[in-house]
XYZ file of C-alpha atoms in Angstrom:
594
model
C 52.096 10.086 -13.735
C 48.600 11.313 -13.764
C 45.664 8.978 -14.088
C 43.358 9.335 -16.981
C 40.381 11.475 -16.524
C 37.030 10.714 -17.821
C 33.462 11.810 -17.823
C 30.052 9.719 -17.839
C 26.326 10.402 -18.091
C 24.482 7.779 -16.287
C 20.595 7.616 -16.435
C 18.999 5.471 -13.669
C 15.481 4.450 -13.577
C 13.600 2.508 -10.986
C 12.650 3.529 -7.564
C 15.096 6.687 -7.570
C 13.022 9.524 -6.668
C 12.017 10.613 -3.260
C 14.069 7.953 -1.663
C 17.429 9.761 -0.953
C 19.277 8.800 -4.005
C 20.329 12.415 -4.985
C 22.142 13.230 -1.376
C 23.515 9.807 -1.385
C 24.946 10.597 -5.038
C 26.218 13.850 -3.907
C 27.878 12.450 -0.868
C 29.740 9.562 -2.742
C 30.909 12.035 -5.526
C 32.370 14.508 -2.908
C 34.151 12.016 -1.050
C 35.674 10.438 -4.257
C 36.632 14.249 -5.602
C 34.289 13.969 -8.392
C 32.945 16.780 -10.453
C 29.755 17.096 -12.143
C 25.733 17.073 -11.233
C 22.919 15.112 -10.183
C 19.049 15.766 -11.116
C 15.642 14.357 -10.912
C 14.198 14.694 -14.510
C 11.040 12.896 -15.693
C 10.716 9.884 -13.653
C 14.611 9.236 -13.658
C 17.821 10.728 -11.976
C 20.395 11.840 -14.382
C 24.131 11.980 -13.033
C 26.943 13.313 -14.840
C 30.412 12.600 -13.028
C 33.891 13.684 -14.058
C 37.349 12.587 -12.339
C 39.922 9.762 -12.480
C 39.202 6.046 -13.910
C 39.647 4.622 -10.290
C 37.456 7.294 -8.658
C 34.729 6.576 -11.271
C 35.052 2.895 -10.719
C 34.401 3.250 -6.923
C 31.599 5.671 -7.769
C 29.773 3.156 -9.787
C 30.286 0.119 -7.418
C 28.745 2.416 -4.862
C 26.152 3.226 -7.068
C 25.195 -0.319 -7.308
C 25.065 -0.856 -3.674
C 22.446 2.061 -2.923
C 20.734 1.647 0.110
C 16.904 0.784 0.102
C 14.407 1.896 -0.282
C 16.178 3.298 -3.434
C 16.526 1.051 -6.389
C 17.945 1.149 -9.760
C 16.413 -1.141 -12.162
C 18.095 0.222 -15.349
C 21.387 2.365 -15.769
C 22.396 3.745 -19.063
C 25.734 4.805 -19.503
C 27.036 7.461 -21.931
C 30.511 8.951 -22.516
C 30.734 12.793 -22.490
C 33.457 15.100 -23.508
C 35.537 16.492 -20.547
C 34.292 19.849 -19.205
C 36.275 22.402 -16.716
C 36.616 21.237 -13.354
C 33.806 22.277 -11.046
C 32.522 20.752 -7.496
C 29.493 18.248 -7.640
C 26.316 19.758 -7.183
C 22.516 18.950 -6.956
C 20.605 20.779 -9.696
C 16.856 21.381 -8.848
C 14.346 19.063 -10.144
C 13.539 19.596 -13.821
C 9.804 20.579 -14.638
C 9.435 17.696 -16.927
C 6.391 15.640 -18.175
C 4.693 13.945 -15.285
C 3.877 10.959 -17.257
C 7.542 9.814 -16.890
C 7.983 9.916 -13.387
C 7.942 7.186 -10.682
C 6.625 7.759 -7.396
C 7.961 6.019 -4.111
C 5.427 4.774 -1.758
C 5.147 5.744 1.833
C 8.218 4.389 3.881
C 8.640 3.241 7.325
C 10.771 4.775 9.813
C 14.353 4.070 9.091
C 16.836 2.707 11.854
C 18.574 6.139 12.347
C 15.335 8.051 12.944
C 13.788 5.530 15.258
C 17.182 5.775 17.325
C 16.906 9.540 17.132
C 13.481 9.317 18.364
C 14.503 7.527 21.662
C 17.671 9.827 22.209
C 17.094 12.285 25.140
C 20.044 14.371 23.819
C 18.311 14.949 20.371
C 16.417 17.667 18.974
C 13.491 15.370 17.738
C 13.238 13.143 20.891
C 9.799 11.772 21.098
C 8.824 13.670 17.918
C 6.360 11.753 16.354
C 6.873 13.099 13.053
C 10.397 12.530 12.610
C 11.736 11.657 9.225
C 14.583 11.941 6.817
C 15.278 11.432 3.144
C 15.444 7.501 3.643
C 11.734 7.431 5.313
C 8.402 8.909 6.024
C 5.176 9.628 3.936
C 5.386 9.969 0.364
C 2.517 8.795 -1.881
C -0.180 9.766 0.940
C 0.954 13.407 1.131
C 1.573 13.961 -2.769
C -0.575 16.853 -4.418
C 1.332 16.733 -7.765
C 4.706 15.742 -9.404
C 7.704 15.940 -9.026
C 7.678 14.712 -5.318
C 9.233 18.293 -3.891
C 7.870 19.776 -0.517
C 6.124 22.354 -2.387
C 3.912 19.839 -4.012
C 2.836 17.994 -0.691
C 1.136 18.567 2.221
C 4.217 19.542 3.873
C 3.949 22.799 2.283
C 1.885 24.050 5.006
C 4.724 23.573 7.372
C 7.528 26.269 6.576
C 10.955 24.972 7.535
C 12.612 26.749 10.905
C 16.141 27.805 10.828
C 17.433 24.743 12.147
C 15.883 22.594 9.649
C 16.846 24.534 6.946
C 20.137 24.207 7.672
C 19.887 20.577 7.740
C 18.005 20.566 4.424
C 20.645 22.602 2.988
C 23.783 20.494 4.358
C 25.270 17.841 2.033
C 26.576 15.912 5.094
C 23.156 15.728 6.799
C 20.995 12.679 6.172
C 18.430 15.295 5.844
C 19.881 17.081 2.891
C 17.162 17.543 0.481
C 14.660 15.491 2.842
C 11.119 16.951 1.534
C 9.326 15.562 4.519
C 11.561 17.228 7.032
C 10.023 18.846 10.322
C 10.585 19.397 14.067
C 8.796 20.080 17.186
C 9.263 23.901 16.320
C 7.772 23.826 12.811
C 6.158 20.777 11.843
C 2.748 18.718 12.799
C 1.633 18.021 16.001
C -0.747 15.799 17.771
C -4.297 16.314 19.364
C -6.180 14.158 21.707
C -9.768 14.332 21.228
C -12.424 12.976 23.648
C -15.314 10.618 22.076
C -17.678 13.882 21.635
C -14.724 15.228 19.539
C -13.531 17.909 21.812
C -9.617 18.535 22.138
C -8.676 17.728 25.476
C -4.619 17.544 25.081
C -1.999 18.468 22.848
C 1.566 17.156 21.825
C 3.212 14.596 24.292
C -0.039 14.732 26.717
C -2.166 13.664 23.855
C -0.021 10.671 23.284
C 0.123 10.111 27.174
C -3.777 10.006 27.136
C -3.954 7.699 24.218
C -1.620 5.146 26.022
C -3.742 5.473 29.138
C -6.876 4.787 27.472
C -5.322 1.687 25.835
C -4.280 0.339 29.034
C -7.811 0.751 30.364
C -8.948 -1.625 27.273
C -10.703 1.346 25.509
C -10.908 1.542 21.505
C -8.745 4.273 20.327
C -8.742 5.806 16.941
C -5.331 6.619 15.614
C -4.094 8.703 12.585
C -1.145 6.878 10.886
C 0.598 7.565 7.478
C -2.385 6.629 5.295
C -5.544 6.473 7.117
C -6.845 5.872 10.763
C -6.689 2.305 12.701
C -8.798 1.253 15.513
C -6.602 0.015 18.165
C -7.499 -1.790 21.297
C -5.648 -4.297 23.748
C -5.099 -7.612 21.901
C -4.806 -9.509 25.236
C -8.381 -7.982 26.424
C -11.025 -10.638 25.308
C -13.739 -8.164 26.393
C -12.351 -5.366 24.391
C -11.615 -7.482 21.502
C -15.167 -8.525 21.790
C -16.696 -5.248 21.958
C -14.719 -4.044 18.971
C -16.242 -6.885 17.068
C -19.711 -5.818 17.777
C -19.005 -2.130 17.243
C -17.542 -2.852 13.785
C -20.067 -5.574 13.013
C -17.253 -7.947 12.286
C -17.989 -11.129 14.259
C -15.491 -13.660 12.723
C -13.276 -11.768 10.405
C -9.512 -11.982 11.272
C -8.040 -8.706 13.111
C -4.612 -7.762 12.506
C -2.154 -7.211 15.592
C 0.400 -4.672 15.932
C 3.468 -5.810 18.248
C 5.998 -3.602 19.880
C 8.601 -5.926 18.517
C 9.916 -8.552 16.715
C 10.368 -10.524 19.811
C 6.661 -10.202 21.045
C 5.491 -11.272 17.503
C 7.502 -14.144 17.757
C 5.715 -15.511 20.639
C 2.373 -15.629 18.972
C 3.508 -16.652 15.367
C 6.394 -18.651 13.636
C 8.897 -15.939 12.170
C 11.425 -17.241 9.858
C 14.199 -15.005 8.237
C 11.899 -14.139 5.328
C 8.993 -12.854 7.514
C 11.428 -11.152 9.837
C 13.186 -9.326 6.622
C 9.490 -8.329 5.572
C 8.257 -7.340 8.633
C 11.160 -4.833 9.419
C 11.327 -3.561 5.620
C 10.664 0.005 4.644
C 7.325 -1.309 3.394
C 6.439 -2.637 7.056
C 3.185 -4.468 5.897
C 0.786 -6.884 7.482
C 2.428 -10.372 7.394
C 0.439 -13.593 7.972
C 2.393 -15.745 10.399
C 1.541 -19.296 11.180
C 0.317 -19.372 14.930
C 2.056 -21.185 17.980
C 0.363 -23.641 19.516
C 1.258 -21.594 22.700
C 0.198 -18.153 21.232
C -0.528 -16.118 24.495
C -3.122 -14.119 22.621
C -6.824 -15.619 22.184
C -8.297 -17.608 19.459
C -10.974 -14.823 19.153
C -8.350 -12.717 17.101
C -8.494 -15.016 14.093
C -11.334 -17.611 14.735
C -10.651 -20.884 13.066
C -7.852 -19.906 11.432
C -4.043 -21.106 11.541
C -2.511 -17.845 10.504
C -2.369 -14.590 12.455
C -1.933 -11.033 10.685
C 1.094 -9.479 12.298
C 2.707 -5.861 11.783
C 5.336 -3.736 13.632
C 5.396 -0.057 14.171
C 5.829 1.683 10.938
C 5.697 5.488 11.618
C 7.629 7.312 14.567
C 4.093 7.802 16.150
C 3.661 4.062 16.209
C 6.957 3.655 17.651
C 6.609 5.898 20.700
C 2.874 4.505 21.420
C 4.068 0.694 21.355
C 7.168 1.573 23.533
C 4.958 3.233 25.836
C 2.389 0.295 25.833
C 4.898 -2.820 25.787
C 2.018 -5.111 24.729
C 0.298 -5.803 21.436
C -2.611 -4.247 20.045
C -5.575 -4.818 17.673
C -5.080 -2.634 14.683
C -8.039 -2.893 12.299
C -9.016 -0.475 9.557
C -11.143 2.491 11.015
C -14.312 2.345 8.981
C -17.944 1.519 9.438
C -18.912 -1.779 7.942
C -18.642 -1.434 4.056
C -17.399 2.195 4.118
C -14.007 3.163 2.988
C -11.071 3.757 5.261
C -11.701 7.109 7.191
C -8.297 9.328 6.774
C -9.580 12.938 7.129
C -9.982 14.447 10.754
C -13.436 15.556 10.621
C -14.630 12.322 8.678
C -13.044 10.334 11.468
C -14.542 12.289 14.491
C -18.129 12.061 12.400
C -17.921 8.442 11.092
C -16.211 6.701 14.285
C -18.357 8.399 16.903
C -19.676 5.674 18.842
C -17.109 3.183 17.507
C -13.870 5.135 19.348
C -13.549 6.169 22.835
C -11.036 8.485 21.889
C -9.031 10.226 18.872
C -5.295 10.702 18.471
C -4.995 12.887 15.615
C -2.560 14.991 13.842
C -2.516 18.159 11.469
C -0.490 16.654 8.450
C -3.019 16.024 6.067
C -3.488 12.640 4.086
C -4.576 13.054 0.650
C -4.478 9.713 -0.996
C -6.003 6.992 1.575
C -3.795 3.796 1.719
C -4.820 0.552 3.472
C -2.134 -1.889 4.953
C -0.187 -3.967 2.487
C -0.718 -7.913 3.401
C 1.901 -10.442 2.743
C 2.194 -14.105 3.117
C 5.669 -16.104 2.829
C 5.176 -18.826 0.507
C 8.342 -21.265 -0.351
C 10.524 -18.329 1.084
C 9.022 -15.622 -1.372
C 6.823 -12.883 -0.391
C 3.335 -13.033 -1.710
C 1.359 -9.886 -1.902
C -2.390 -10.571 -0.997
C -2.939 -6.893 -0.556
C -1.243 -3.968 -2.254
C -1.116 -0.936 -0.004
C 0.879 1.195 2.317
C 4.656 0.650 1.558
C 4.129 -0.852 -1.814
C 1.533 1.502 -3.592
C 1.920 3.011 -6.370
C 3.386 -0.169 -7.972
C 5.271 0.587 -11.300
C 5.777 -2.050 -13.661
C 7.561 -1.510 -16.838
C 5.953 -2.890 -20.040
C 7.644 -4.378 -23.081
C 6.554 -1.326 -25.178
C 4.945 1.961 -24.961
C 1.127 1.905 -24.754
C -1.697 4.627 -25.156
C -3.175 5.793 -21.742
C -5.775 2.914 -20.283
C -7.473 3.178 -17.199
C -8.302 -0.076 -15.577
C -11.080 0.566 -13.164
C -11.116 -2.903 -11.540
C -13.877 -5.069 -10.218
C -16.780 -4.918 -7.725
C -14.872 -6.711 -4.885
C -10.936 -6.090 -3.759
C -11.146 -3.220 -6.321
C -8.037 -1.654 -7.452
C -7.260 1.209 -10.205
C -4.457 0.871 -12.530
C -3.176 3.121 -15.362
C -0.845 2.865 -18.471
C 1.350 5.690 -18.743
C 3.745 5.401 -21.760
C 5.657 2.208 -21.281
C 4.635 1.583 -17.539
C 1.737 0.453 -15.540
C 1.008 2.023 -12.581
C -1.034 0.154 -10.086
C -2.954 2.337 -7.335
C -3.966 1.137 -3.764
C -6.439 -1.573 -2.656
C -9.885 0.256 -2.678
C -12.213 -2.865 -1.147
C -15.367 -3.694 -2.210
C -17.927 -1.118 -3.661
C -21.067 -2.325 -2.431
C -21.229 1.022 -0.076
C -22.073 4.453 -1.688
C -18.868 6.154 0.120
C -16.807 3.510 -1.249
C -18.204 4.045 -4.638
C -17.516 7.749 -4.504
C -13.857 7.082 -3.280
C -13.257 5.000 -6.307
C -14.669 7.385 -8.477
C -12.004 9.801 -6.553
C -9.351 7.562 -7.617
C -10.494 7.238 -11.232
C -10.160 10.869 -11.632
C -7.123 11.474 -9.637
C -4.567 9.016 -10.789
C -4.658 10.108 -14.438
C -4.608 13.666 -13.404
C -1.627 13.185 -11.499
C 0.337 11.838 -14.374
C -0.962 14.329 -16.921
C -2.632 11.424 -18.713
C -6.029 11.250 -20.678
C -7.053 7.797 -20.969
C -9.040 7.237 -24.078
C -10.168 3.831 -22.954
C -11.572 2.716 -19.853
C -11.000 -1.180 -19.104
C -13.765 -2.811 -17.156
C -15.164 -6.238 -16.140
C -17.523 -7.907 -18.497
C -20.003 -8.281 -15.763
C -22.669 -5.334 -16.627
C -23.975 -5.150 -12.763
C -20.783 -4.496 -11.328
C -20.362 -0.779 -10.511
C -17.311 0.262 -12.096
C -18.715 -1.362 -15.336
C -21.976 0.564 -15.004
C -20.255 3.800 -14.444
C -17.693 3.395 -16.826
C -20.396 2.941 -19.259
C -22.529 5.841 -18.271
C -19.338 8.327 -18.261
C -18.363 6.933 -21.442
C -21.305 8.416 -23.177
C -20.406 12.198 -22.512
C -16.630 11.909 -21.523
C -14.865 11.042 -25.036
C -13.750 7.873 -24.191
C -14.415 4.193 -25.073
C -15.099 1.157 -22.845
C -13.368 -2.124 -23.212
C -14.933 -5.058 -21.659
C -12.433 -7.684 -20.146
C -13.538 -11.417 -19.249
C -13.042 -11.710 -15.341
C -10.618 -14.689 -15.477
C -9.074 -13.379 -18.684
C -8.145 -10.156 -16.175
C -6.699 -12.584 -13.632
C -4.509 -14.324 -16.137
C -3.351 -11.054 -17.771
C -2.284 -9.892 -14.408
C -0.303 -12.909 -13.606
C 1.364 -12.705 -16.917
C 2.636 -9.196 -16.680
C 3.546 -9.456 -13.229
C 5.442 -12.686 -13.916
C 7.045 -10.788 -17.246
C 5.780 -14.115 -19.066
C 6.442 -14.070 -22.880
C 6.392 -17.658 -23.640
C 3.055 -19.704 -24.694
C 1.613 -20.792 -21.214
C -1.222 -22.523 -19.503
C -3.304 -20.503 -17.189
C -5.083 -21.978 -14.316
C -7.821 -19.606 -13.085
C -9.687 -20.809 -9.811
C -12.280 -18.059 -9.271
C -16.005 -18.136 -9.052
C -17.080 -14.651 -10.322
C -16.368 -14.354 -14.013
C -19.338 -13.785 -16.207
C -19.126 -15.895 -19.009
C -19.991 -15.158 -22.879
C -23.297 -17.528 -22.265
C -24.519 -15.175 -19.420
C -23.717 -17.402 -16.383
C -21.171 -17.303 -13.982
C -18.422 -19.426 -14.510
C -16.180 -21.033 -12.083
C -12.463 -22.203 -12.631
C -11.144 -22.159 -16.216
C -8.098 -23.645 -17.870
C -6.710 -20.945 -20.241
C -4.274 -21.186 -23.262
C -2.236 -17.951 -23.937
C -0.005 -17.168 -26.679
C 1.107 -13.889 -28.221
C -1.691 -12.210 -26.415
C -4.513 -14.478 -27.662
C -6.646 -16.576 -24.957
C -8.200 -19.756 -25.817
C -10.527 -21.735 -23.166
C -9.287 -25.536 -23.159
C -11.347 -26.585 -19.938
C -13.450 -25.706 -16.922
C -15.359 -26.926 -13.909
C -18.545 -28.540 -14.527
C -21.282 -26.029 -14.032
C -23.465 -25.883 -11.153
C -26.578 -23.781 -9.717
C -25.412 -20.794 -7.350
C -28.417 -20.136 -5.135
C -28.844 -16.250 -5.107
C -26.073 -15.978 -7.751
C -23.634 -13.273 -6.894
C -24.569 -13.472 -3.301
C -22.588 -16.963 -3.187
C -19.427 -14.958 -3.455
C -19.789 -13.578 -0.119
C -21.311 -16.849 1.434
C -19.278 -19.721 -0.074
C -21.687 -21.987 1.562
C -24.246 -21.278 -1.087
C -21.541 -22.598 -3.631
C -21.122 -25.854 -1.487
C -24.809 -26.056 -1.519
C -25.013 -25.929 -5.458
C -22.348 -28.420 -5.329
C -24.223 -31.065 -3.360
C -27.421 -30.420 -5.336
C -25.354 -31.156 -8.474
C -24.170 -34.577 -7.127
C -27.516 -35.547 -5.930
C -27.277 -35.127 -2.361
C -30.164 -34.591 -0.420
C -30.337 -31.010 0.905
C -32.017 -32.052 3.873
C -29.162 -34.278 4.545
C -26.304 -34.290 7.104
C -24.084 -32.656 4.576
C -26.176 -29.891 3.846
C -27.090 -29.304 7.591
C -23.231 -29.079 8.520
C -23.318 -25.827 6.675
C -24.533 -23.896 9.492
C -27.718 -22.614 7.919
C -30.947 -22.465 10.259
C -33.890 -24.305 9.051
C -35.763 -21.782 7.522
C -32.691 -20.393 5.526
C -31.981 -23.838 4.271
C -35.471 -24.245 3.247
C -35.297 -21.126 1.278
C -31.787 -21.605 -0.382
C -33.176 -25.355 -1.309
C -36.272 -23.835 -2.998
C -33.773 -21.372 -5.167
C -32.202 -24.686 -6.451
C -35.565 -26.419 -7.375
């Protein structure tokens, strides 16, 4: 007795493009003798499958168990009329409206590529740009949508015959892998001396970088989303020199560990922390420091947590395997300037900071800082969105007109509404530096262009002196769009509501000291009632004077001094002196409060 045959159309939405879903679907359908096809289309993957009921059931079970980083959030099933039997196929990506597309973030090296990297019999043994359909750069190398090789910087590296065969072989894990490369046809390393001159290429370049780090030197290394400055984390003199050169005397420095075991010697790693550190995002994770941490306290002065990350690219795996010890990994930039991501820029801007440069010729189009995560109550709390996370795509309750959110003055992030989705870009940092402002303006132009969106409204902070607010107002006069001002604390609450998908009335507790209030003064913490999109202030911290106004944002001691003054404490007393100001500075600040 023949089993009944049926045909289904499946519309899959979520993280479904650029993450190996089509090859996975092809292999499972072929193994189950199903006919049909799969195609990328307008931010979703469409599948039609035809075959026996039992094979179809097995296929659907497998689809619900797709390996990360692919993720299906929504699957729509539609019955379709039977067609003539035909083998399963992968169709070329449809040239659809980019506004409907979802972009995958940059992905850390998968276990299979990592194993191949250290296999002497493998064709890509020790090749620092090894990737497959499950890993490698995505967002940082994308020129335009959809995510196909010709639309990325990899278009400049034509596939050799062997790579082409892998790309076209459905049984190979590099089937339709858009970042596919090998030593014969892909990017390559170069080592540059402190004056910028090239002194080695390929494996020799890597060896010189390792030697420099072993000698306590500072090395600029080009990663997936930008440059790091690396130095031996065990060498107190090297760390102190890096701090002086970066004008970063006390801020915590992240540490790149060779493996989970070494990271665990410095910080407490539970199951949740381990899963995050080894995930496809591979962020910096804040670990509670051990009392017997072998690394010096100078890495994070006065703090009981240490930022730790593991190798996330083949280059970093090779580098750390050769070193065998942890290194400081801090963003490569001058104080206040944005992250360096272009070769020429790094050689110019980091001259005098780095003793050597480990570069490669795979261009970075979209600079991305490292993501930062802290585990709270066994849940990952994203403190900074960056590599491995961005662009973040959230589904909205309904479609909305395009709006560009241009962010605030500090810890800036740009976001865009596209149809029924909110697309959040990467962390842009503080906008006090002219180069940071130029990078912000570039993001405001390129993010809408990528999705073919034309925002008629730019949403900005209500503070008129913030760079995004000022620039949005200036550009609006000749740009054909309007500006919508949003009170700072309302924006914080709205972000939490969207992220938490809240729909019921709620009380928002926003403890933040930089919100310009309706009376023209800086408001501190507020209690905000929210219902059906309306916000009402129902409570707040008592006001107090801020010596220097917004300068208190950068120096919280000023806020403490203002609180002491409001409480009637003497500003020449022991509490005020404990803030660490010298006599002259304390006198000036006291005069501001009079």
